[in-house]
Every structure is written in C-alpha cells, then in structure tokens.
Coordinates of C-alpha atoms and ligand atoms in Angstrom, one line a residue:
M663 CA -33.8 -29.3 6.8
E664 CA -30.8 -28.2 8.8
Q665 CA -30.8 -24.4 9.1
Y666 CA -27.0 -23.9 9.3
E667 CA -23.8 -25.6 8.2
I668 CA -21.0 -24.7 10.7
V669 CA -17.6 -25.0 9.0
D670 CA -15.6 -23.1 11.6
D671 CA -16.6 -22.7 15.3
R672 CA -16.3 -18.9 14.9
F673 CA -19.5 -19.1 12.9
K674 CA -21.4 -19.9 16.2
S675 CA -20.9 -16.4 17.4
C676 CA -22.5 -15.0 14.2
I677 CA -25.8 -16.9 14.4
A678 CA -28.7 -17.2 16.8
G679 CA -29.0 -20.9 17.0
A680 CA -32.7 -21.0 17.5
A681 CA -33.4 -18.4 14.7
R682 CA -35.1 -19.9 11.6
L683 CA -35.5 -18.8 8.1
E684 CA -38.7 -17.0 7.5
K685 CA -40.3 -16.7 4.0
L686 CA -41.6 -13.2 3.7
Y687 CA -42.9 -13.4 0.2
E688 CA -43.2 -15.9 -2.7
G689 CA -44.0 -14.9 -6.2
T690 CA -40.9 -13.4 -7.9
R691 CA -39.2 -14.8 -10.9
W692 CA -35.7 -13.7 -10.1
A693 CA -35.3 -11.8 -6.9
E694 CA -32.3 -9.5 -6.6
G695 CA -31.1 -6.2 -5.4
P696 CA -32.3 -6.0 -1.8
V697 CA -31.8 -2.6 0.0
W698 CA -32.9 -1.6 3.5
F699 CA -34.6 1.7 4.2
G700 CA -34.5 2.0 8.0
D701 CA -36.0 5.5 7.9
R702 CA -39.1 4.0 6.1
G703 CA -38.9 0.7 7.9
C704 CA -39.0 -1.2 4.6
L705 CA -37.0 -3.3 2.2
L706 CA -37.0 -2.8 -1.5
W707 CA -35.9 -5.5 -3.9
S708 CA -36.0 -6.2 -7.7
D709 CA -38.0 -8.9 -9.5
I710 CA -36.1 -8.6 -12.7
P711 CA -38.1 -10.7 -15.2
N712 CA -41.4 -9.2 -13.9
D713 CA -39.9 -5.7 -14.4
R714 CA -40.8 -4.4 -11.0
I715 CA -39.4 -3.3 -7.6
L716 CA -41.2 -4.7 -4.6
R717 CA -41.5 -3.2 -1.1
W718 CA -41.8 -5.2 2.1
S719 CA -42.5 -3.9 5.6
E720 CA -43.4 -5.7 8.8
E721 CA -46.6 -3.6 9.1
T722 CA -47.9 -3.6 5.6
G723 CA -46.4 -6.7 3.9
V724 CA -45.6 -6.6 0.3
S725 CA -46.6 -4.0 -2.3
V726 CA -45.3 -2.9 -5.7
Y727 CA -42.9 0.1 -5.3
R728 CA -42.3 0.6 -9.1
Q729 CA -43.5 -1.1 -12.2
P730 CA -42.2 -0.9 -14.9
A731 CA -38.8 -0.5 -13.3
G732 CA -36.4 -0.6 -16.3
Y733 CA -35.7 -4.3 -15.4
S734 CA -33.9 -3.1 -12.3
N735 CA -31.2 -5.3 -10.7
G736 CA -28.9 -4.2 -8.0
N737 CA -29.9 -1.4 -5.5
T738 CA -28.1 0.5 -2.8
R739 CA -28.4 4.0 -1.2
D740 CA -26.1 7.0 -1.4
G741 CA -24.9 9.1 1.5
D742 CA -28.0 11.2 1.2
G743 CA -30.2 8.1 1.5
R744 CA -31.3 8.2 -2.2
L745 CA -31.9 5.0 -4.0
I746 CA -29.2 4.0 -6.5
T747 CA -30.4 1.4 -9.1
C748 CA -28.8 -0.7 -11.8
Q749 CA -31.2 -1.1 -14.8
H750 CA -30.9 -3.7 -17.4
G751 CA -33.7 -2.3 -19.6
L752 CA -32.2 1.2 -19.9
R753 CA -28.7 -0.1 -19.6
S754 CA -28.1 2.5 -17.0
V755 CA -27.4 3.4 -13.4
T756 CA -30.0 5.8 -11.9
R757 CA -30.7 7.7 -8.8
T758 CA -34.1 8.3 -7.4
E759 CA -34.3 11.8 -6.0
H760 CA -36.1 12.7 -2.8
D761 CA -39.0 14.1 -4.9
G762 CA -39.3 10.7 -6.8
S763 CA -37.8 11.9 -10.1
I764 CA -35.2 9.7 -11.6
T765 CA -31.8 10.9 -12.7
V766 CA -29.6 8.8 -15.1
L767 CA -26.1 8.8 -13.7
A768 CA -24.5 6.7 -16.4
D769 CA -25.7 4.9 -19.6
T770 CA -22.8 5.3 -22.1
Y771 CA -19.1 5.1 -22.1
Q772 CA -17.3 7.1 -24.8
G773 CA -20.5 7.1 -26.8
K774 CA -21.2 3.4 -26.5
R775 CA -24.1 2.0 -24.5
L776 CA -23.3 0.1 -21.3
N777 CA -24.1 -3.7 -21.3
S778 CA -26.5 -4.0 -18.4
P779 CA -25.4 -2.7 -15.0
N780 CA -25.8 -5.4 -12.4
D781 CA -24.7 -4.3 -8.9
V782 CA -23.5 -1.1 -7.3
A783 CA -21.7 0.2 -4.3
V784 CA -21.4 3.8 -3.1
K785 CA -18.2 5.0 -1.4
S786 CA -18.4 7.6 1.4
D787 CA -16.8 10.2 -0.9
G788 CA -19.9 9.9 -3.1
S789 CA -18.4 8.0 -6.0
I790 CA -20.4 5.1 -7.4
W791 CA -18.8 1.9 -8.4
F792 CA -20.7 -0.7 -10.5
T793 CA -20.4 -3.9 -12.5
D794 CA -21.5 -4.2 -16.2
P795 CA -21.9 -7.8 -17.3
P796 CA -24.2 -8.5 -20.3
Y797 CA -26.9 -10.6 -18.6
G798 CA -29.6 -8.1 -19.3
I799 CA -29.0 -8.0 -23.0
M800 CA -28.4 -11.7 -23.7
S801 CA -32.1 -12.5 -23.9
D802 CA -35.5 -10.8 -23.4
Y803 CA -36.0 -12.5 -20.1
E804 CA -34.1 -10.0 -17.9
G805 CA -34.3 -7.0 -20.2
Y806 CA -34.1 -6.5 -24.0
K807 CA -32.1 -8.7 -26.2
S808 CA -29.6 -6.4 -27.8
E809 CA -26.1 -6.2 -29.4
R810 CA -23.3 -5.3 -27.1
E811 CA -21.5 -2.1 -27.9
L812 CA -18.6 -2.2 -25.4
E813 CA -15.8 -4.6 -26.1
K814 CA -15.6 -6.0 -22.5
N815 CA -17.5 -6.5 -19.3
Y816 CA -16.0 -3.7 -17.3
V817 CA -16.2 -2.5 -13.7
F818 CA -16.9 1.2 -13.7
K819 CA -16.6 4.2 -11.4
I820 CA -18.7 7.3 -11.5
S821 CA -16.6 10.0 -9.9
T822 CA -18.2 12.8 -7.9
D823 CA -18.0 15.1 -10.9
G824 CA -20.0 12.6 -12.9
T825 CA -17.1 11.3 -15.0
L826 CA -17.4 7.6 -15.9
S827 CA -14.1 5.6 -15.9
I828 CA -13.1 2.0 -16.2
L829 CA -11.7 0.4 -13.1
F830 CA -11.1 -3.2 -14.2
D831 CA -11.3 -4.9 -17.6
D832 CA -10.1 -8.4 -16.6
F833 CA -13.3 -9.9 -15.2
D834 CA -15.3 -12.5 -17.1
M835 CA -18.8 -11.7 -15.7
P836 CA -18.3 -9.0 -12.9
N837 CA -21.3 -9.1 -10.7
G838 CA -21.5 -8.3 -6.9
I839 CA -19.5 -5.3 -5.5
A840 CA -19.0 -4.0 -2.0
F841 CA -16.4 -2.2 0.1
S842 CA -15.1 -3.4 3.4
P843 CA -16.6 -1.5 6.3
D844 CA -13.5 0.8 6.6
E845 CA -13.3 1.1 2.8
S846 CA -9.7 0.0 2.7
R847 CA -10.7 -2.8 0.4
L848 CA -13.0 -3.4 -2.5
Y849 CA -14.5 -6.8 -3.3
V850 CA -15.9 -7.8 -6.7
S851 CA -17.4 -11.1 -7.6
D852 CA -17.2 -13.0 -10.9
T853 CA -20.1 -15.2 -11.9
G854 CA -18.3 -16.3 -15.1
K855 CA -15.1 -18.2 -14.9
P856 CA -13.8 -18.7 -12.2
K857 CA -16.7 -18.2 -9.8
S858 CA -14.8 -16.2 -7.3
I859 CA -14.6 -13.0 -5.3
R860 CA -11.6 -10.9 -5.8
V861 CA -10.2 -8.3 -3.3
F862 CA -8.5 -5.0 -4.1
D863 CA -6.7 -2.6 -1.8
I864 CA -7.9 1.0 -1.9
D865 CA -5.2 3.6 -1.2
D866 CA -5.8 7.0 0.3
S867 CA -6.5 8.6 -3.1
G868 CA -9.2 6.0 -3.7
S869 CA -7.3 4.0 -6.3
P870 CA -7.6 0.2 -6.3
S871 CA -4.7 -2.2 -6.7
G872 CA -4.1 -5.9 -6.3
G873 CA -7.1 -8.1 -7.2
E874 CA -6.1 -11.5 -5.9
T875 CA -8.7 -14.2 -5.3
F876 CA -10.5 -13.8 -1.9
A877 CA -12.6 -16.9 -2.2
E878 CA -14.0 -19.3 -4.8
I879 CA -17.7 -20.0 -4.2
S880 CA -19.5 -23.2 -4.8
P881 CA -22.0 -24.7 -5.2
G882 CA -23.5 -22.1 -7.5
G883 CA -21.5 -18.8 -7.5
P884 CA -21.1 -15.5 -5.8
D885 CA -23.7 -13.1 -7.1
G886 CA -24.4 -10.2 -4.6
F887 CA -22.9 -9.9 -1.1
R888 CA -22.7 -7.6 1.9
F889 CA -20.4 -7.0 4.9
D890 CA -21.3 -7.1 8.6
A891 CA -19.8 -4.5 10.9
S892 CA -17.0 -6.9 11.9
G893 CA -15.8 -7.2 8.3
R894 CA -17.2 -10.7 7.6
L895 CA -18.5 -11.2 4.1
W896 CA -21.9 -12.8 3.6
T897 CA -22.3 -13.9 0.0
S898 CA -25.0 -15.5 -2.1
A899 CA -24.4 -19.1 -3.3
G900 CA -26.3 -22.0 -4.8
D901 CA -27.2 -23.6 -1.4
G902 CA -27.7 -20.5 0.7
V903 CA -25.6 -17.7 2.2
H904 CA -22.0 -18.3 2.9
C905 CA -20.2 -16.3 5.6
Y906 CA -16.5 -15.6 5.2
S907 CA -14.0 -14.3 7.8
P908 CA -12.1 -11.1 6.8
D909 CA -9.1 -13.2 5.8
G910 CA -11.2 -15.3 3.4
E911 CA -12.0 -18.4 5.4
L912 CA -15.4 -20.0 5.1
L913 CA -17.0 -19.9 8.5
G914 CA -20.4 -21.4 7.8
K915 CA -23.6 -21.3 5.8
V916 CA -27.2 -20.3 6.3
L917 CA -28.9 -22.9 4.2
V918 CA -31.7 -21.7 1.9
P919 CA -33.9 -24.0 -0.2
E920 CA -33.6 -21.8 -3.4
T921 CA -30.6 -20.3 -5.3
V922 CA -29.7 -17.1 -3.5
A923 CA -28.9 -14.0 -5.6
N924 CA -28.2 -11.3 -3.0
V925 CA -28.4 -10.4 0.7
E926 CA -28.9 -7.2 2.8
F927 CA -28.8 -6.5 6.5
G928 CA -31.8 -4.7 7.8
G929 CA -34.2 -4.3 10.7
A930 CA -34.0 -1.7 13.4
K931 CA -30.7 -3.2 14.7
R932 CA -29.5 -4.3 11.2
N933 CA -29.3 -7.8 12.6
R934 CA -31.8 -9.3 10.2
L935 CA -30.4 -10.8 7.1
F936 CA -32.7 -10.4 4.1
I937 CA -32.2 -12.9 1.3
T938 CA -33.4 -12.6 -2.2
A939 CA -33.6 -16.2 -3.6
T940 CA -35.2 -16.8 -7.0
T941 CA -39.0 -16.9 -6.3
S942 CA -38.8 -15.8 -2.7
L943 CA -37.8 -13.2 -0.2
Y944 CA -36.5 -14.7 3.1
A945 CA -35.1 -13.3 6.3
I946 CA -33.3 -14.6 9.3
Y947 CA -32.1 -13.0 12.5
V948 CA -28.4 -13.3 13.1
T949 CA -26.1 -12.0 15.9
A950 CA -24.0 -10.1 13.4
N951 CA -24.9 -6.5 12.5
G952 CA -24.7 -5.1 9.1
A953 CA -22.0 -2.6 8.3
R954 CA -23.0 1.0 8.2
L955 CA -24.1 2.6 4.9
P956 CA -22.0 5.3 3.3
Ligands
MG2017 MG1 -26.0 -9.5 -9.3

C-alpha cells in the first residue's frame, strides 16, 4: 500500500518520505478522542463502545486509564493541563482535576439535557467550545439510547464564568472543532449533510462570524481534526488523514487502512501524528509540528 497521496507539491515539505505508519494498538471498537500529555509522555484516547479511555506510552505500551468512562468521546486539555472530556453516557462535558476527581462542566441547557457532546476545544481565555450531535443517544452502542431533549444539534460555548450558551444552530451533525493556531478562526466539521468543515472568524471580543465552507471531505467525512503550527489542518477521512493548506486546498493524504475518526500531534517534538482509526491506534512521524496547546 502506498503510504501517501501527494495532491500538491507543498505536501512534500510536510512529510518524511521514508516514515511509515506504525500500528501501536489493535483492539478498540471505535477509537476517538486522542490527546497528548507530553508531561506524562503518554497519549490518552477513547474506545467509545467499550466505555473506556486507554493510555499509550512508548515505555509501557497500552493500559486502561479509565473504565467505565461515561462512553467518552472527544478529549483535550485546558490551559492548566487538565483533561477535558466529552461524555456520551452522562451527556456532559467534564474536567478531570489534578487530584483525579471529575467535575461536570455542562450537562444541561436551560433545564434540558444535552444530546451527547462529541468533541471539544479550549480557547486560551479558558472558554470551552464543544459540539453536541446525537450520536451517543441514537443507540446503545455508543452510549444509552434516549430521547433527545434539545430541539437542535448545537455548538456550545462554556464561558469562563461557567455560563453555557449556543454558538451555532445551523449544523446538521456538528462534530470536530478546533481553533487556528492564532485563534483568529474557528473550524467546525459537519458529519451530516454536507460532510464539510466550516470556518468562522473570531473577533477580538471572542465572537464568531461567517461560517462559509472551508472544505468538503470525501471519501468518508470530517470527524475530528487538528492544526499544525503552520496553520495546516489535518483531518480525519474515510481513507486516511487529509492535510489542507490554511486557504483550504487539499495538499495530500496519509493513507490509513481503516476509517479515521481523529488525530493528534504528540511526541517530544510534537511531530508524531497519532491517528485513532476504528479498531486501531496508529502513529506516523511527519515534518510538521503540532500547534501549541492553549
Ligand atoms: Mg467526533
């Protein structure tokens, strides 16, 4: 199998041509939510149907970090390094404190339960932005089959004072979410119709505007994605990881033999792209470096 598909010559400066995909683990049912902990030298990621968060490190391999895990999905870290997790099971966004206790940050909006928070990004001001499609309540496979209480599939923001507010109400199935490295733009993917990533401008007060299509993703669709330090967007897709230039041109692909759900830059130099792909965790070294965390 070819390792790369080069669409634009600029992609050649993003990849180490001799680098190959490594399979670090096999045995998940739907791998999602990778997040790198450089201070602990490990990656955490969700195995949603098995209701667990797994941990991988170069030295010790794979172990169970948390089980049950509230059918966790997307993970990230806040500015204090704490784990922020979307949970299908408890229909919530949580924070794991430094002492290991878990704080619920959001689980209802105006008295109605959230659908099933999917993916999350933290802005440097401490606000937490997340998507809320119903995947975790549509069946018992990725959570608990339940009636929806909210009218729509919103994108929400938890302000630094804890207030939950609706950012967007016009997505079909909002899913991945990330800020550009300078936080001047917000990107949100839709895995309903159309399968696209939209881009919003963020003004100095932190308010988003715009929302035009950045890219339509196929085959498959755009689930989770991350930015490298040069502002390129690396997104999950049906045939691997697609890399886009900051202006929305497809540069190339890292081909992966399973459907990819999400990616994360890690390793000591943040030049190792971790890929959660259905039953497996993969990694490949690239010549891009991940954008800094908040
Ligand atoms: Mg997702």
